[in-house]
PDB file of C-alpha atoms in Angstrom:
ATOM      1  CA  MET A   1    -106.452 -75.780-143.008  1.00 38.00           C
ATOM      2  CA  ALA A   2    -109.430 -73.951-141.440  1.00 39.00           C
ATOM      3  CA  ILE A   3    -111.082 -77.259-140.186  1.00 39.00           C
ATOM      4  CA  GLN A   4    -107.822 -78.330-138.430  1.00 39.00           C
ATOM      5  CA  ALA A   5    -107.594 -75.064-136.511  1.00 37.00           C
ATOM      6  CA  ILE A   6    -110.960 -75.423-134.935  1.00 36.00           C
ATOM      7  CA  GLY A   7    -110.628 -76.390-131.308  1.00 39.00           C
ATOM      8  CA  ARG A   8    -106.955 -75.474-130.919  1.00 38.00           C
ATOM      9  CA  SER A   9    -105.997 -73.127-128.225  1.00 39.00           C
ATOM     10  CA  ALA A  10    -104.226 -69.853-128.797  1.00 39.00           C
ATOM     11  CA  ALA A  11    -101.154 -71.315-127.233  1.00 42.00           C
ATOM     12  CA  SER A  12    -101.005 -74.303-129.599  1.00 42.00           C
ATOM     13  CA  ARG A  13    -101.422 -71.923-132.518  1.00 41.00           C
ATOM     14  CA  ARG A  14     -98.426 -70.025-131.362  1.00 44.00           C
ATOM     15  CA  GLY A  15     -96.417 -73.149-131.102  1.00 49.00           C
ATOM     16  CA  ASP A  16     -96.372 -73.681-127.343  1.00 47.00           C
ATOM     17  CA  ARG A  17     -94.772 -77.084-127.121  1.00 47.00           C
ATOM     18  CA  SER A  18     -96.095 -77.691-123.514  1.00 45.00           C
ATOM     19  CA  SER A  19     -99.739 -77.634-124.591  1.00 43.00           C
ATOM     20  CA  ARG A  20     -98.960 -79.760-127.628  1.00 47.00           C
ATOM     21  CA  ALA A  21     -97.422 -82.553-125.546  1.00 49.00           C
ATOM     22  CA  ALA A  22    -100.437 -82.723-123.136  1.00 55.00           C
ATOM     23  CA  ALA A  23    -102.901 -82.941-125.931  1.00 60.00           C
ATOM     24  CA  PRO A  24    -103.121 -86.095-128.188  1.00 70.00           C
ATOM     25  CA  SER A  25    -102.587 -85.657-131.870  1.00 79.00           C
ATOM     26  CA  TRP A  26    -105.363 -85.543-134.282  1.00 80.00           C
ATOM     27  CA  ALA A  27    -104.554 -89.100-135.493  1.00 81.00           C
ATOM     28  CA  ALA A  28    -104.687 -90.459-131.985  1.00 77.00           C
ATOM     29  CA  ARG A  29    -107.997 -88.890-131.210  1.00 72.00           C
ATOM     30  CA  GLN A  30    -109.342 -90.306-134.546  1.00 74.00           C
ATOM     31  CA  TRP A  31    -107.950 -93.729-133.762  1.00 73.00           C
ATOM     32  CA  ALA A  32    -109.564 -93.577-130.291  1.00 67.00           C
ATOM     33  CA  LEU A  33    -112.948 -92.756-131.866  1.00 63.00           C
ATOM     34  CA  TRP A  34    -113.025 -95.386-134.450  1.00 66.00           C
ATOM     35  CA  SER A  35    -111.178 -98.180-132.547  1.00 66.00           C
ATOM     36  CA  ARG A  36    -114.213-100.042-131.585  1.00 55.00           C
ATOM     37  CA  MET A  37    -115.668 -99.854-135.071  1.00 57.00           C
ATOM     38  CA  LEU A  38    -112.401-101.191-136.468  1.00 54.00           C
ATOM     39  CA  ALA A  39    -112.025-104.126-133.909  1.00 56.00           C
ATOM     40  CA  PRO A  40    -113.154-107.538-135.093  1.00 47.00           C
ATOM     41  CA  LEU A  41    -116.610-108.352-134.108  1.00 51.00           C
ATOM     42  CA  LYS A  42    -117.104-110.801-131.146  1.00 57.00           C
ATOM     43  CA  PRO A  43    -120.333-112.119-129.998  1.00 59.00           C
ATOM     44  CA  LEU A  44    -121.530-110.566-126.760  1.00 58.00           C
ATOM     45  CA  ASP A  45    -121.948-114.103-125.209  1.00 57.00           C
ATOM     46  CA  ALA A  46    -118.176-114.408-125.486  1.00 58.00           C
ATOM     47  CA  PRO A  47    -115.674-112.792-123.146  1.00 56.00           C
ATOM     48  CA  ARG A  48    -113.508-109.934-124.572  1.00 55.00           C
ATOM     49  CA  GLY A  49    -110.357-110.927-125.884  1.00 52.00           C
ATOM     50  CA  ARG A  50    -108.099-108.130-124.597  1.00 54.00           C
ATOM     51  CA  ALA A  51    -108.382-108.800-120.848  1.00 58.00           C
ATOM     52  CA  THR A  52    -105.600-107.467-118.649  1.00 70.00           C
ATOM     53  CA  ALA A  53    -105.030-106.962-114.954  1.00 79.00           C
ATOM     54  CA  TRP A  54    -107.088-103.867-115.189  1.00 87.00           C
ATOM     55  CA  ASP A  55    -109.848-105.147-117.471  1.00 89.00           C
ATOM     56  CA  ALA A  56    -112.534-107.499-116.726  1.00 90.00           C
ATOM     57  CA  SER A  57    -115.437-108.912-118.919  1.00 90.00           C
ATOM     58  CA  TRP A  58    -118.208-111.294-118.524  1.00 92.00           C
ATOM     59  CA  PRO A  59    -121.088-112.358-120.805  1.00 91.00           C
ATOM     60  CA  LEU A  60    -124.489-112.414-119.096  1.00 91.00           C
ATOM     61  CA  GLN A  61    -127.289-114.715-119.944  1.00 89.00           C
ATOM     62  CA  ARG A  62    -130.859-113.533-120.421  1.00 88.00           C
ATOM     63  CA  GLU A  63    -132.151-114.776-117.120  1.00 88.00           C
ATOM     64  CA  LEU A  64    -133.723-113.216-114.074  1.00 85.00           C
ATOM     65  CA  THR A  65    -130.678-113.979-112.080  1.00 91.00           C
ATOM     66  CA  SER A  66    -128.198-111.956-114.371  1.00 91.00           C
ATOM     67  CA  ALA A  67    -128.572-108.672-112.283  1.00 92.00           C
ATOM     68  CA  SER A  68    -127.709-110.459-109.212  1.00 94.00           C
ATOM     69  CA  ARG A  69    -124.724-112.161-110.930  1.00 95.00           C
ATOM     70  CA  ALA A  70    -123.468-108.741-112.178  1.00 95.00           C
ATOM     71  CA  ARG A  71    -123.619-107.363-108.569  1.00 95.00           C
ATOM     72  CA  HIS A  72    -121.642-110.308-107.328  1.00 95.00           C
ATOM     73  CA  LEU A  73    -119.108-110.035-110.244  1.00 94.00           C
ATOM     74  CA  VAL A  74    -118.688-106.306-109.648  1.00 95.00           C
ATOM     75  CA  THR A  75    -118.263-106.727-105.822  1.00 95.00           C
ATOM     76  CA  ALA A  76    -115.678-109.466-106.370  1.00 93.00           C
ATOM     77  CA  GLN A  77    -113.600-107.543-108.845  1.00 93.00           C
ATOM     78  CA  LEU A  78    -113.588-104.205-107.105  1.00 93.00           C
ATOM     79  CA  ASP A  79    -112.563-106.117-103.903  1.00 92.00           C
ATOM     80  CA  ASP A  80    -109.562-107.654-106.019  1.00 91.00           C
ATOM     81  CA  TRP A  81    -108.683-104.171-107.157  1.00 91.00           C
ATOM     82  CA  ALA A  82    -108.805-102.821-103.558  1.00 91.00           C
ATOM     83  CA  LEU A  83    -111.727-100.196-104.496  1.00 92.00           C
ATOM     84  CA  ASP A  84    -114.044-100.923-101.535  1.00 91.00           C
ATOM     85  CA  GLU A  85    -115.233 -97.327-101.472  1.00 94.00           C
ATOM     86  CA  LEU A  86    -116.739 -97.657-105.004  1.00 94.00           C
ATOM     87  CA  VAL A  87    -118.462-101.085-104.358  1.00 94.00           C
ATOM     88  CA  ASP A  88    -121.937 -99.813-103.264  1.00 94.00           C
ATOM     89  CA  THR A  89    -122.359 -97.220-106.078  1.00 95.00           C
ATOM     90  CA  ALA A  90    -120.934 -99.507-108.768  1.00 94.00           C
ATOM     91  CA  GLU A  91    -123.162-102.382-107.709  1.00 95.00           C
ATOM     92  CA  LEU A  92    -126.367-100.287-107.603  1.00 93.00           C
ATOM     93  CA  LEU A  93    -125.648 -98.672-111.063  1.00 94.00           C
ATOM     94  CA  VAL A  94    -124.477-101.992-112.606  1.00 95.00           C
ATOM     95  CA  SER A  95    -127.685-103.514-111.417  1.00 93.00           C
ATOM     96  CA  GLU A  96    -129.816-100.869-112.872  1.00 91.00           C
ATOM     97  CA  LEU A  97    -128.072-101.058-116.367  1.00 92.00           C
ATOM     98  CA  VAL A  98    -128.393-104.971-116.586  1.00 93.00           C
ATOM     99  CA  THR A  99    -131.895-104.821-115.301  1.00 90.00           C
ATOM    100  CA  ASN A 100    -132.785-102.252-118.016  1.00 88.00           C
ATOM    101  CA  ALA A 101    -130.976-104.229-120.655  1.00 89.00           C
ATOM    102  CA  LEU A 102    -132.926-107.341-119.605  1.00 90.00           C
ATOM    103  CA  ARG A 103    -136.209-105.452-119.730  1.00 87.00           C
ATOM    104  CA  HIS A 104    -135.805-103.521-122.968  1.00 86.00           C
ATOM    105  CA  THR A 105    -133.482-105.449-125.267  1.00 85.00           C
ATOM    106  CA  GLN A 106    -133.251-108.897-126.929  1.00 86.00           C
ATOM    107  CA  GLY A 107    -130.190-111.090-127.288  1.00 84.00           C
ATOM    108  CA  PRO A 108    -126.920-111.474-125.100  1.00 87.00           C
ATOM    109  CA  LEU A 109    -125.372-109.102-122.704  1.00 90.00           C
ATOM    110  CA  ARG A 110    -121.923-108.319-121.632  1.00 92.00           C
ATOM    111  CA  LEU A 111    -120.571-106.620-118.505  1.00 93.00           C
ATOM    112  CA  ASN A 112    -117.222-104.911-118.881  1.00 93.00           C
ATOM    113  CA  LEU A 113    -115.051-103.149-115.986  1.00 93.00           C
ATOM    114  CA  ARG A 114    -111.871-101.282-116.609  1.00 93.00           C
ATOM    115  CA  LEU A 115    -109.715 -99.302-114.183  1.00 92.00           C
ATOM    116  CA  ARG A 116    -107.514 -96.626-115.553  1.00 89.00           C
ATOM    117  CA  HIS A 117    -105.628 -94.504-113.047  1.00 86.00           C
ATOM    118  CA  SER A 118    -108.113 -93.839-110.403  1.00 87.00           C
ATOM    119  CA  ARG A 119    -111.219 -93.980-112.735  1.00 93.00           C
ATOM    120  CA  LEU A 120    -113.507 -97.028-113.009  1.00 94.00           C
ATOM    121  CA  LEU A 121    -115.448 -97.500-116.217  1.00 94.00           C
ATOM    122  CA  CYS A 122    -118.322 -99.833-116.182  1.00 94.00           C
ATOM    123  CA  GLU A 123    -119.974-100.733-119.371  1.00 94.00           C
ATOM    124  CA  VAL A 124    -123.116-103.053-120.290  1.00 92.00           C
ATOM    125  CA  GLU A 125    -123.243-104.043-123.921  1.00 91.00           C
ATOM    126  CA  ASP A 126    -126.338-105.304-125.632  1.00 88.00           C
ATOM    127  CA  THR A 127    -127.745-105.901-129.084  1.00 87.00           C
ATOM    128  CA  GLU A 128    -130.281-103.082-129.309  1.00 85.00           C
ATOM    129  CA  PRO A 129    -129.006 -99.852-131.150  1.00 81.00           C
ATOM    130  CA  ALA A 130    -131.553 -97.558-129.457  1.00 80.00           C
ATOM    131  CA  GLY A 131    -130.299 -95.666-126.458  1.00 74.00           C
ATOM    132  CA  PRO A 132    -132.043 -94.926-123.000  1.00 74.00           C
ATOM    133  CA  VAL A 133    -135.015 -92.687-123.030  1.00 70.00           C
ATOM    134  CA  ARG A 134    -135.649 -90.139-120.324  1.00 69.00           C
ATOM    135  CA  ASN A 135    -139.219 -90.172-119.089  1.00 69.00           C
ATOM    136  CA  VAL A 136    -140.967 -87.930-116.625  1.00 67.00           C
ATOM    137  CA  VAL A 137    -141.791 -90.184-113.694  1.00 63.00           C
ATOM    138  CA  ASP A 138    -144.552 -89.775-111.148  1.00 62.00           C
ATOM    139  CA  LEU A 139    -143.577 -89.598-107.529  1.00 66.00           C
ATOM    140  CA  ASP A 140    -145.381 -92.754-106.779  1.00 64.00           C
ATOM    141  CA  ALA A 141    -143.999 -94.708-109.738  1.00 58.00           C
ATOM    142  CA  GLU A 142    -142.059 -97.847-109.043  1.00 60.00           C
ATOM    143  CA  GLY A 143    -139.735 -97.570-111.965  1.00 61.00           C
ATOM    144  CA  GLY A 144    -138.324 -95.306-114.501  1.00 61.00           C
ATOM    145  CA  ARG A 145    -135.523 -93.566-112.546  1.00 67.00           C
ATOM    146  CA  GLY A 146    -132.559 -95.204-113.914  1.00 73.00           C
ATOM    147  CA  THR A 147    -131.183 -92.096-115.771  1.00 78.00           C
ATOM    148  CA  GLU A 148    -131.721 -90.057-112.666  1.00 82.00           C
ATOM    149  CA  LEU A 149    -129.720 -92.502-110.622  1.00 83.00           C
ATOM    150  CA  LEU A 150    -126.949 -92.276-113.143  1.00 85.00           C
ATOM    151  CA  ASP A 151    -127.097 -88.388-113.126  1.00 84.00           C
ATOM    152  CA  LEU A 152    -126.828 -88.512-109.296  1.00 87.00           C
ATOM    153  CA  LEU A 153    -124.236 -91.076-108.487  1.00 90.00           C
ATOM    154  CA  ALA A 154    -121.867 -91.450-111.675  1.00 91.00           C
ATOM    155  CA  ASP A 155    -119.187 -88.926-112.485  1.00 93.00           C
ATOM    156  CA  ALA A 156    -119.953 -89.405-116.187  1.00 92.00           C
ATOM    157  CA  TRP A 157    -122.265 -91.603-118.174  1.00 91.00           C
ATOM    158  CA  GLY A 158    -123.449 -92.117-121.753  1.00 89.00           C
ATOM    159  CA  ASN A 159    -124.146 -94.554-124.492  1.00 89.00           C
ATOM    160  CA  ILE A 160    -122.169 -95.430-127.552  1.00 90.00           C
ATOM    161  CA  ARG A 161    -123.606 -97.151-130.721  1.00 89.00           C
ATOM    162  CA  THR A 162    -121.557-100.141-131.745  1.00 85.00           C
ATOM    163  CA  ALA A 163    -121.511-102.544-134.634  1.00 84.00           C
ATOM    164  CA  THR A 164    -123.419-105.130-132.614  1.00 83.00           C
ATOM    165  CA  GLY A 165    -125.842-102.749-130.817  1.00 87.00           C
ATOM    166  CA  LYS A 166    -124.906-100.318-128.031  1.00 90.00           C
ATOM    167  CA  THR A 167    -122.883 -99.868-124.878  1.00 91.00           C
ATOM    168  CA  ILE A 168    -124.134 -97.799-121.815  1.00 91.00           C
ATOM    169  CA  TRP A 169    -121.352 -96.883-119.641  1.00 92.00           C
ATOM    170  CA  PHE A 170    -120.627 -94.924-116.581  1.00 94.00           C
ATOM    171  CA  GLU A 171    -117.556 -93.715-114.689  1.00 95.00           C
ATOM    172  CA  LEU A 172    -116.696 -93.496-111.033  1.00 95.00           C
ATOM    173  CA  GLN A 173    -113.701 -91.593-109.570  1.00 93.00           C
ATOM    174  CA  ALA A 174    -111.820 -93.608-106.897  1.00 87.00           C
ATOM    175  CA  GLU A 175    -110.118 -91.704-104.078  1.00 80.00           C
ATOM    176  CA  ASP A 176    -106.458 -90.844-104.717  1.00 66.00           C
ATOM    177  CA  ARG A 177    -104.753 -92.865-102.080  1.00 51.00           C
ATOM    178  CA  HIS A 178    -101.517 -90.841-102.137  1.00 43.00           C
ATOM    179  CA  ARG A 179    -103.443 -87.668-101.725  1.00 41.00           C
ATOM    180  CA  THR A 180    -105.484 -89.113 -98.835  1.00 42.00           C
ATOM    181  CA  GLU A 181    -102.472 -90.557 -97.049  1.00 42.00           C
ATOM    182  CA  ARG A 182    -100.692 -87.233 -97.233  1.00 41.00           C
ATOM    183  CA  GLY A 183    -103.737 -85.495 -95.975  1.00 43.00           C
ATOM    184  CA  ALA A 184    -104.128 -87.857 -93.069  1.00 41.00           C
ATOM    185  CA  ARG A 185    -100.363 -87.449 -92.152  1.00 43.00           C
ATOM    186  CA  SER A 186    -100.627 -83.698 -92.319  1.00 40.00           C
ATOM    187  CA  VAL A 187    -103.706 -83.811 -89.937  1.00 40.00           C
ATOM    188  CA  MET A 188    -101.794 -86.023 -87.435  1.00 45.00           C
ATOM    189  CA  THR A 189     -98.717 -83.870 -87.403  1.00 46.00           C
ATOM    190  CA  ALA A 190    -100.853 -80.816 -86.901  1.00 47.00           C
ATOM    191  CA  ALA A 191    -102.643 -82.126 -83.917  1.00 46.00           C
TER     192      ALA A 191
END
């Protein structure tokens, strides 16, 4: 019982139903944590099986042109999803992740994009289980700033070990269109 109480707020311990409704159940959190490990393994050179209107996935070959292809795929997909404000940042960060995967791993790669509400999740999967390493970089060095770029430009980023290797991901927040439209109307009515 003591283990289950860890992490609960005082309101949920008192039985406040509004805080319980907002937080997912223990079982839902555990299922979310283990869903990737329980899913059947698919080779990275095959597209993911659960594609929807808000999910996109592409296998990438181990070629010098794969970073360029990844940039074009991201640009086209974000254009289809009408997320033009995220194109430049997503294109730069995906290019960085794919380039690093090509330089530091062996085997196939896969690029995944997901849009949930106003958050864009970009993932690059590879077959190497070791995560990215932060290095101290000289000012005149030509490389080694990938994690700094992710820190500066992404809202969140990280890596997840999977059964086939790892996934490095980042999230970007899209502008809330309704909030922006309401703000623009209120500015026009005030003027």
